[in-house]
PDB file of C-alpha atoms in Angstrom:
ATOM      1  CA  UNK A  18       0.000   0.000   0.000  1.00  0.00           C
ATOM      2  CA  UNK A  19       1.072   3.545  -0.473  1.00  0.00           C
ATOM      3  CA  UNK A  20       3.585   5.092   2.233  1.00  0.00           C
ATOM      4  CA  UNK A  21       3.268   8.589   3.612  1.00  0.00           C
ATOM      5  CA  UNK A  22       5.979   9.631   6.128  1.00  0.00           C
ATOM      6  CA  UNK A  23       6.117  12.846   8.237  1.00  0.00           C
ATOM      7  CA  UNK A  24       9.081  14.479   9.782  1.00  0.00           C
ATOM      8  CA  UNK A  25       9.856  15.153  12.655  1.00  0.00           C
ATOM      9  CA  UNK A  26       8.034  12.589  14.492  1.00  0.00           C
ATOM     10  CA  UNK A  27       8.303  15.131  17.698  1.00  0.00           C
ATOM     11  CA  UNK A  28       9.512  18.692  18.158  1.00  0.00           C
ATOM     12  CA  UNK A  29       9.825  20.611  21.216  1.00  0.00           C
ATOM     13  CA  UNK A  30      10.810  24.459  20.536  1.00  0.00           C
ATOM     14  CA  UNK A  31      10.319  27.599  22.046  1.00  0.00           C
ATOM     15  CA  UNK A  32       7.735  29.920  21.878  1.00  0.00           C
ATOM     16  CA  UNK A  33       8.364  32.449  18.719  1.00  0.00           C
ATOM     17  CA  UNK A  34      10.327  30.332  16.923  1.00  0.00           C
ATOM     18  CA  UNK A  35       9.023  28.680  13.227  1.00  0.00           C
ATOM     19  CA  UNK A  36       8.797  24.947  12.878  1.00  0.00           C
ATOM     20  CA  UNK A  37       9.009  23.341   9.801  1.00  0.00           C
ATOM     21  CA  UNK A  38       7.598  19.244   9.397  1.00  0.00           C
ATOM     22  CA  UNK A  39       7.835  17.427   5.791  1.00  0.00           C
ATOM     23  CA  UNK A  40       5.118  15.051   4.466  1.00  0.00           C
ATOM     24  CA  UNK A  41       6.606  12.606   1.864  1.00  0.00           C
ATOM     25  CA  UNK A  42       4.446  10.116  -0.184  1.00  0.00           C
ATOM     26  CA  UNK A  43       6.887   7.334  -0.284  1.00  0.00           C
ATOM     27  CA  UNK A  44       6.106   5.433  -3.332  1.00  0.00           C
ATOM     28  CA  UNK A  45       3.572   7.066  -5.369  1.00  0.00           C
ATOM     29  CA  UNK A  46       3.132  10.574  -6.494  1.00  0.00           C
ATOM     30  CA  UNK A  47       0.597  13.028  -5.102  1.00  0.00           C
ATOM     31  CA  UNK A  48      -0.649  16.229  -6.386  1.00  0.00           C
ATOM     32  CA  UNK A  49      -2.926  17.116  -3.487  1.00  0.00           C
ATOM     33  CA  UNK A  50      -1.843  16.515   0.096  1.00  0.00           C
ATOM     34  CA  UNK A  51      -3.611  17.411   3.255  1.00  0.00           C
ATOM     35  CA  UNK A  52      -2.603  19.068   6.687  1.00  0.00           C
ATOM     36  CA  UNK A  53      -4.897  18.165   9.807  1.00  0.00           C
ATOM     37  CA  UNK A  54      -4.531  19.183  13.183  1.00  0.00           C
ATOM     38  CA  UNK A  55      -5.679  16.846  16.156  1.00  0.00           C
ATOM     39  CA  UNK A  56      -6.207  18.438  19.772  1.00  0.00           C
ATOM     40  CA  UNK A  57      -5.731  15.339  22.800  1.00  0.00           C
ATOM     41  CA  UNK A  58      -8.457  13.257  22.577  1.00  0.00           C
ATOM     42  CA  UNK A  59     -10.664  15.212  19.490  1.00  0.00           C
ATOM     43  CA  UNK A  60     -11.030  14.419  15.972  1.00  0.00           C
ATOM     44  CA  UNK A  61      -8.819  15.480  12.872  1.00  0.00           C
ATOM     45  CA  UNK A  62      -9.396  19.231  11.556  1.00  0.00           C
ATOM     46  CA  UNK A  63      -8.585  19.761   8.111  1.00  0.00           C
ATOM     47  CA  UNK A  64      -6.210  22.854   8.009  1.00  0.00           C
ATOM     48  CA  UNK A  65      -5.821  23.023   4.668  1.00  0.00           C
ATOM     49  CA  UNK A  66      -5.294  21.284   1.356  1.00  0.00           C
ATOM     50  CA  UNK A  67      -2.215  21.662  -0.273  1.00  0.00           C
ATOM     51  CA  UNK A  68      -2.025  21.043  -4.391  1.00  0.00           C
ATOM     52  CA  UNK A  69       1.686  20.810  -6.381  1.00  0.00           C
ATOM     53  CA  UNK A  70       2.998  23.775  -8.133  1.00  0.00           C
ATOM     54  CA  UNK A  71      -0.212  26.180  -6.577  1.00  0.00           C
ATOM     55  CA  UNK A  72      -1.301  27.725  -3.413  1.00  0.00           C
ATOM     56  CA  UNK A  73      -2.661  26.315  -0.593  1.00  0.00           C
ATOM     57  CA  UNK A  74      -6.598  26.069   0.069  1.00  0.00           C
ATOM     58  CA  UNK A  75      -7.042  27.032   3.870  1.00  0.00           C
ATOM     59  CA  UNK A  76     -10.005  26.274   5.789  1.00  0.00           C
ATOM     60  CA  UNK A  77     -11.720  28.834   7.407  1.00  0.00           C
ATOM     61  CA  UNK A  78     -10.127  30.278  10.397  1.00  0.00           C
ATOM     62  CA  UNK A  79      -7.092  28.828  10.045  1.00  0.00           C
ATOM     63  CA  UNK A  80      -4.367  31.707  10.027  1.00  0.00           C
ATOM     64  CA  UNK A  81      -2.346  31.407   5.988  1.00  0.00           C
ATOM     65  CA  UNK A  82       0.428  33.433   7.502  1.00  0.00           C
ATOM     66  CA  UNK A  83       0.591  31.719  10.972  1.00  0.00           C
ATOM     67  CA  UNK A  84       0.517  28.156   8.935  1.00  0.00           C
ATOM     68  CA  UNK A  85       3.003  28.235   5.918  1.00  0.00           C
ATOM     69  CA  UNK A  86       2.281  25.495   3.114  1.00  0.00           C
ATOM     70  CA  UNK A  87       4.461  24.603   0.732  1.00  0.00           C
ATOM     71  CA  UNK A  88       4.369  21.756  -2.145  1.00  0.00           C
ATOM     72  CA  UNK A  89       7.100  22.010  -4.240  1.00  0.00           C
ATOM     73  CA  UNK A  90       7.259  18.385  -5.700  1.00  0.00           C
ATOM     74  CA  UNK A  91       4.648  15.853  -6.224  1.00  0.00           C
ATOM     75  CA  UNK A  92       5.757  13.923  -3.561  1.00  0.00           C
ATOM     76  CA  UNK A  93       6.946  16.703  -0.613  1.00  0.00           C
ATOM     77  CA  UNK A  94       4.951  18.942   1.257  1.00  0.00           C
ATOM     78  CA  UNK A  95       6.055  21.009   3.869  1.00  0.00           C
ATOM     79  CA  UNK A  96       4.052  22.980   6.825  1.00  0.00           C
ATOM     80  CA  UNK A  97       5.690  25.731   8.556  1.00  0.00           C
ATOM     81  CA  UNK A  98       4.440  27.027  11.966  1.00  0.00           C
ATOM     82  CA  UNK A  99       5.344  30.284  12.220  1.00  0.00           C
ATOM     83  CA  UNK A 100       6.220  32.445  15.375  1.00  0.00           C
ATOM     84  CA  UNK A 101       5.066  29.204  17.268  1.00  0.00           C
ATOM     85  CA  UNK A 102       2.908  29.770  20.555  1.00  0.00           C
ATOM     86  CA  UNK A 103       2.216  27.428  23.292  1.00  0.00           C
ATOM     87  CA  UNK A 104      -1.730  27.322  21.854  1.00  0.00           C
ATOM     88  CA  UNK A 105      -0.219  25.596  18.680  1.00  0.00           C
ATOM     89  CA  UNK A 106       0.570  22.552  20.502  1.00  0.00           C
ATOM     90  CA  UNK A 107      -0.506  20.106  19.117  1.00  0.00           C
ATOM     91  CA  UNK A 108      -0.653  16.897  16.881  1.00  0.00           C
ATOM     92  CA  UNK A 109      -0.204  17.607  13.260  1.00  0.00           C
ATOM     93  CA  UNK A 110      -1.082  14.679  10.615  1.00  0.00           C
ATOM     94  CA  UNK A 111      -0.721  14.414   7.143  1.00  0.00           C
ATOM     95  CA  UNK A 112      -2.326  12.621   4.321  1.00  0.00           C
ATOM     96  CA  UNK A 113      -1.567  12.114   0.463  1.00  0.00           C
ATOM     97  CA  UNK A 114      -3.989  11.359  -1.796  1.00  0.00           C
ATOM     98  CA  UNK A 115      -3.227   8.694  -5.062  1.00  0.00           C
ATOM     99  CA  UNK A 116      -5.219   9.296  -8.446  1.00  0.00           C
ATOM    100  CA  UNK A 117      -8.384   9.185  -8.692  1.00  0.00           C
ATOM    101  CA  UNK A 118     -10.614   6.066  -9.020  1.00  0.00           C
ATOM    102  CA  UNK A 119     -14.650   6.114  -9.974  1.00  0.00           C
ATOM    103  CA  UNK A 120     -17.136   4.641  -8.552  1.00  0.00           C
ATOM    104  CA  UNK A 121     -20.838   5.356  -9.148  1.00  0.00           C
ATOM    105  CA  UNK A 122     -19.948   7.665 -11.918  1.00  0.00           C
ATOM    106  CA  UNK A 123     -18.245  10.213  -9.580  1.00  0.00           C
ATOM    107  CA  UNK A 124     -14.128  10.155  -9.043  1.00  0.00           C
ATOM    108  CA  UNK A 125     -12.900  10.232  -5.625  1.00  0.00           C
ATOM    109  CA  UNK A 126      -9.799   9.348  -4.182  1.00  0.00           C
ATOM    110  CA  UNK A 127      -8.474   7.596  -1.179  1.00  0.00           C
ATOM    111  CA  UNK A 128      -6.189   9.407   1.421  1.00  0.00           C
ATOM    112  CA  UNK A 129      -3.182   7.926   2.996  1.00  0.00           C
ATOM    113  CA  UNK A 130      -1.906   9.388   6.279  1.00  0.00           C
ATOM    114  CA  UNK A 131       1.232   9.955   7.727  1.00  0.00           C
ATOM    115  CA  UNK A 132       1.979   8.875  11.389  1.00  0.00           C
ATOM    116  CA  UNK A 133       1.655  12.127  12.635  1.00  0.00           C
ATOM    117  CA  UNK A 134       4.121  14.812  13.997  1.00  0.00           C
ATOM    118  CA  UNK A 135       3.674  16.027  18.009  1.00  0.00           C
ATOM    119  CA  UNK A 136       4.589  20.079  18.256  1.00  0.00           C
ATOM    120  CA  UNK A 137       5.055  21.110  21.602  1.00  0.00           C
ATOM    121  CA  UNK A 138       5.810  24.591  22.412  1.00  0.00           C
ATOM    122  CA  UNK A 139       7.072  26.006  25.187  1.00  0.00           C
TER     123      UNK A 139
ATOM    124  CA  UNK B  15     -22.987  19.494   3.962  1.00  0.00           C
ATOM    125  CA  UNK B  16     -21.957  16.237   4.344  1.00  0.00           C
ATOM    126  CA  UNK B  17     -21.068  15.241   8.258  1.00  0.00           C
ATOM    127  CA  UNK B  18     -20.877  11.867  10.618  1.00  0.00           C
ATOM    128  CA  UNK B  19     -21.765  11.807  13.645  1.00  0.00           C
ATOM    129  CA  UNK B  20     -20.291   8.666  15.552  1.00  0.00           C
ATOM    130  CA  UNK B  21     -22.446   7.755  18.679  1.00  0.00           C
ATOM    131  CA  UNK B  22     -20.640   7.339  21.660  1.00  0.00           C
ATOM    132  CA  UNK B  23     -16.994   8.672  22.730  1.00  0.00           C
ATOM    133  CA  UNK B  24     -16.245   5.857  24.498  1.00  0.00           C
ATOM    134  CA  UNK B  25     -17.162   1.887  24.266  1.00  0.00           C
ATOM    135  CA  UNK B  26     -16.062  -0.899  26.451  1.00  0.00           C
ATOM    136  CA  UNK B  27     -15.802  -4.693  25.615  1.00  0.00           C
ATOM    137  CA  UNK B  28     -14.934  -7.896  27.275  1.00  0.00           C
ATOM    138  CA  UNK B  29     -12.167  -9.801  24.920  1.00  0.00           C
ATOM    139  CA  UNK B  30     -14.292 -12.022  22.846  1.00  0.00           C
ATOM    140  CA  UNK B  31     -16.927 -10.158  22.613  1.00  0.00           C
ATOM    141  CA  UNK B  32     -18.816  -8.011  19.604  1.00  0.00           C
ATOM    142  CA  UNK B  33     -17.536  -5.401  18.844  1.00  0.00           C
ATOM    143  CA  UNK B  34     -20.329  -2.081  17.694  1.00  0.00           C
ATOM    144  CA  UNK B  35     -19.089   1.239  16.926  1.00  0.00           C
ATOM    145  CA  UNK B  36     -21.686   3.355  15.139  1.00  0.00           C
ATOM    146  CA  UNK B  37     -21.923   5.943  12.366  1.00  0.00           C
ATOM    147  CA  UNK B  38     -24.602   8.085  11.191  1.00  0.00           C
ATOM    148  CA  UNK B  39     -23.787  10.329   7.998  1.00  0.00           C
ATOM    149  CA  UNK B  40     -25.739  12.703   6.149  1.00  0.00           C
ATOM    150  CA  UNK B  41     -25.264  13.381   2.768  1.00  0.00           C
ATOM    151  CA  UNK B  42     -26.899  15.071  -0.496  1.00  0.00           C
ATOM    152  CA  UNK B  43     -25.353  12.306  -2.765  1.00  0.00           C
ATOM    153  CA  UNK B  44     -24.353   8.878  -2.376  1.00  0.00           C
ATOM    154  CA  UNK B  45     -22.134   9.060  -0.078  1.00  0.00           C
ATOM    155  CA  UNK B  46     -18.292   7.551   0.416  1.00  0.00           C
ATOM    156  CA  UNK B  47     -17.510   6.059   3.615  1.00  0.00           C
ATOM    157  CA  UNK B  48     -14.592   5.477   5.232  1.00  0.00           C
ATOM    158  CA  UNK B  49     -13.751   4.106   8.849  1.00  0.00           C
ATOM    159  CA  UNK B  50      -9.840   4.486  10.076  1.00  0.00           C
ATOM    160  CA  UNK B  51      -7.976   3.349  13.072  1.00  0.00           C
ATOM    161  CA  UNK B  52      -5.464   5.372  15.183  1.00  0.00           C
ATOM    162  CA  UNK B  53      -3.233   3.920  17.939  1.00  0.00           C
ATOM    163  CA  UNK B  54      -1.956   6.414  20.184  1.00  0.00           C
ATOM    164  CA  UNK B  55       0.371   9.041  18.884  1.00  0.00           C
ATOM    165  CA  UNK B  56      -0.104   7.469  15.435  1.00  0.00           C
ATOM    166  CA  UNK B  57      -1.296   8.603  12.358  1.00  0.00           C
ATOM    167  CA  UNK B  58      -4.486   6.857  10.899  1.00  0.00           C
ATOM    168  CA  UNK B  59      -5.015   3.573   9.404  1.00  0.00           C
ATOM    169  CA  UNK B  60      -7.679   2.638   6.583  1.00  0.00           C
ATOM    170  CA  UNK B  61      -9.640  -0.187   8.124  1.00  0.00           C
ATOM    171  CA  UNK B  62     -12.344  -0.501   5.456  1.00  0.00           C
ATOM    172  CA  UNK B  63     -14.306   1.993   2.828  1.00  0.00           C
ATOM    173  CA  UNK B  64     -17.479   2.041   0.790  1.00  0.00           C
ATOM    174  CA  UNK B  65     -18.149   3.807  -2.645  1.00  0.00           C
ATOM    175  CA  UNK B  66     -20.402   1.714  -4.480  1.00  0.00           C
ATOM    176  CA  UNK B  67     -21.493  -2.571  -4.919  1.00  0.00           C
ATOM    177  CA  UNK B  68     -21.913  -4.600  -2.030  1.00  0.00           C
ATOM    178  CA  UNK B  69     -23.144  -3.086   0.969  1.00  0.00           C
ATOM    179  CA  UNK B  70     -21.386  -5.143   3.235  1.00  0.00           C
ATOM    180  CA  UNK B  71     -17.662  -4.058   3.286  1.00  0.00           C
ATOM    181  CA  UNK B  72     -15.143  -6.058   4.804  1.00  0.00           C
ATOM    182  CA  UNK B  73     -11.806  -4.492   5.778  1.00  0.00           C
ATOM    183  CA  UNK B  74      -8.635  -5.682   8.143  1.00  0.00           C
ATOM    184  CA  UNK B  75      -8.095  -7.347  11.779  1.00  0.00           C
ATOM    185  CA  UNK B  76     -11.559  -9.095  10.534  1.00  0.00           C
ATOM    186  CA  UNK B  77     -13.726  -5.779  10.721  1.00  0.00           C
ATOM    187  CA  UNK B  78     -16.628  -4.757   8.369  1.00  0.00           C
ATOM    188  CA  UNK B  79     -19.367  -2.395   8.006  1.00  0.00           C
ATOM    189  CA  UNK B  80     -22.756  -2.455   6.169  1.00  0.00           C
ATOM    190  CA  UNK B  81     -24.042   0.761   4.417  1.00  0.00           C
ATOM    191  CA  UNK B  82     -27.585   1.020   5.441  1.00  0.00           C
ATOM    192  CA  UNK B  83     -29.541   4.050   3.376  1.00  0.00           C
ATOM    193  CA  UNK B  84     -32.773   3.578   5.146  1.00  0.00           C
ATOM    194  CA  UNK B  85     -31.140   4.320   8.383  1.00  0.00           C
ATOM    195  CA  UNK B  86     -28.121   6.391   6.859  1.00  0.00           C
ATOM    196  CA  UNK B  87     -25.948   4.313   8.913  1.00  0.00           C
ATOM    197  CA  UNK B  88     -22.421   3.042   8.614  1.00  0.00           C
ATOM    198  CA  UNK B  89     -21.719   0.646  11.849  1.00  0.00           C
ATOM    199  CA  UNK B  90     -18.532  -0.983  11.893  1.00  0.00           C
ATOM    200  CA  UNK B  91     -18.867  -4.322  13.765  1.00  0.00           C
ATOM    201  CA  UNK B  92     -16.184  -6.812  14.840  1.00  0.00           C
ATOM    202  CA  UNK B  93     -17.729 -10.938  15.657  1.00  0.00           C
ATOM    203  CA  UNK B  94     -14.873 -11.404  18.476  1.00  0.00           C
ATOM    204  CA  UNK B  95     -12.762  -8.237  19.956  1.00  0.00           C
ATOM    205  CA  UNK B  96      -9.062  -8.835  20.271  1.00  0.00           C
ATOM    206  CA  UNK B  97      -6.731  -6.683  23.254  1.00  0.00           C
ATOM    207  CA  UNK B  98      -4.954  -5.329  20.475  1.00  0.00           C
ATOM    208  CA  UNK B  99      -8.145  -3.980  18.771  1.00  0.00           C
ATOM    209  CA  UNK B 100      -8.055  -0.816  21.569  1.00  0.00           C
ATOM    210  CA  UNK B 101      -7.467   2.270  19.935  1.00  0.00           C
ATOM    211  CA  UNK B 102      -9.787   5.154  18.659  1.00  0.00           C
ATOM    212  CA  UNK B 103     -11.839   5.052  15.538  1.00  0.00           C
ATOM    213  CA  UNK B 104     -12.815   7.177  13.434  1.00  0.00           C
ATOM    214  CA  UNK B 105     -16.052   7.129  11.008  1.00  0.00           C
ATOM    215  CA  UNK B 106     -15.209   9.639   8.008  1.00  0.00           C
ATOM    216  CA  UNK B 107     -17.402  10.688   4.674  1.00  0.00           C
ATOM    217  CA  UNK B 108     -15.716  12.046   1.535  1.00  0.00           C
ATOM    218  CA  UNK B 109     -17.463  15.553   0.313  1.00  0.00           C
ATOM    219  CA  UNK B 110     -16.402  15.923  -3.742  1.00  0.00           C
ATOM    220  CA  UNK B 111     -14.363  19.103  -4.744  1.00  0.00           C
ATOM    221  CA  UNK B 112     -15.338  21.215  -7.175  1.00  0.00           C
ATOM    222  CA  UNK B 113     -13.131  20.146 -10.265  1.00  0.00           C
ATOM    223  CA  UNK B 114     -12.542  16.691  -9.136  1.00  0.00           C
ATOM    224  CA  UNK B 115     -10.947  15.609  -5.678  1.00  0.00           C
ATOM    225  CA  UNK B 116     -12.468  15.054  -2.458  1.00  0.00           C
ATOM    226  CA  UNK B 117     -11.574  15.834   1.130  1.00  0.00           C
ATOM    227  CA  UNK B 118     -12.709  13.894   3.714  1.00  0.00           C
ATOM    228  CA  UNK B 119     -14.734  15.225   7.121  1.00  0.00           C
ATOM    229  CA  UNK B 120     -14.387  12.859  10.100  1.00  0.00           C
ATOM    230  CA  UNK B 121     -16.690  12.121  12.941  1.00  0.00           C
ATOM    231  CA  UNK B 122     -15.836  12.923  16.515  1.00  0.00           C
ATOM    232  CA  UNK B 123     -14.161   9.167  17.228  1.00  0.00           C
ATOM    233  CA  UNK B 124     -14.941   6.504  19.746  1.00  0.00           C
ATOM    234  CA  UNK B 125     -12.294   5.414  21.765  1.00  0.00           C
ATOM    235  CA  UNK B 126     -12.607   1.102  22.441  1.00  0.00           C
ATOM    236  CA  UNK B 127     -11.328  -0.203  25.216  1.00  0.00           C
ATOM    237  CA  UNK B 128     -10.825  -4.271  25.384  1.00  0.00           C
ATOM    238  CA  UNK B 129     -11.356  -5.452  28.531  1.00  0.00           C
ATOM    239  CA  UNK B 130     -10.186  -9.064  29.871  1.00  0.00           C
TER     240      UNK B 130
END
């Protein structure tokens, strides 16, 4: 099955400093890739979708400056918290998505995640 | 809007016994269901899906769901629950994009505990 990995696994910085984690698809290519954020014990929040070669499509109220998206290959993106704050704490999962299959006449596509990456900030 | 809503946070089991975690969606179109598993501090894992066919799905670890329409329902049942089956579990549908794509919206969870 596909492979999505996520690095790092854990950070622990500082408050105001920017953290950068990498989502990889492993062993397929992926034009759209997804950032959720999980709070203990809560389901996922989509943050944002991020497609190769274009912007970034945030959801709303998620801060586009506070949350930096970058996907500069089809199989890297890269999320950037920004002047990090102890409120951004939190787990932060990715998922790629492979190319679309159809079923009942309507395409859709199947998401793998990554194992997640724990942000602690201090 | 699509949306699940996943009854109960929190279900307890005796090992051996059925396991019952329920899903309710709601959905303009047919919908695409998904339920994943997450172990602690992991990412999530696809246990099963439904797009379109049979309405019984069966996925891993011997888990399946049946899409019920009449009752909008997605329960994912288990005959005989294993320790290792304790994690959380997520019920998901998948809303289309305009221009192709999807993104999926997840229900709340329900955490399983496996009791001896």
């Amino acid at each position: 099955g596909a492979v999505v990995s996520q690095h790092p696994s854990r950070v622990i910085c500082k408050s105001g400093t920017s953290v950068k984690i990498e989502c990889r698809s492993l062993d397929f290519q992926a034009t759209t890739m997804f950032w959720y954020r999980q709070f203990p014990k809560k389901s996922l929040m989509l943050m944002a979708t991020s497609n190769e070669g274009s912007k970034a499509t945030y959801e709303q109220g998620v801060e586009k400056d506070k949350f930096l998206i970058n996907h500069a290959s089809l199989t890297l993106s890269t999320l950037t918290v920004t002047s990090a704050h102890p409120e951004d704490s939190s787990f932060y999962i990715c998922s790629a998505r492979d190319p679309p299959q159809i079923a009942s006449g309507r395409y859709y596509n199947e998401q793998f995640f990554g194992p997640g990456t724990r942000l602690t900030v201090l | 809007a699509q949306s699940v809503t996943q009854l109960g946070s929190h279900v307890s089991v005796s090992e051996g016994a059925l396991v019952l975690l329920r899903c309710n969606y709601s959905s303009s179109v047919p919908p695409y269901l998904f339920w994943y598993v997450q172990y602690p501090n992991q990412g999530l894992q696809l246990l099963l899906k439904y797009t379109t066919g049979a309405t019984l799905v069966k996925g891993i670890n011997g888990f399946e769901a049946e899409f019920k329409k009449s009752e909008t329902s997605f329960h994912l049942t288990k005959p005989s629950a294993h320790m290792s089956d304790a994690a959380e579990y997520f019920c998901a549908v998948s809303l289309s994009l305009p221009g192709g794509g999807n993104k999926l919206t997840f229900g709340t969870g329900t955490q399983l505990k496996v009791e001896l």
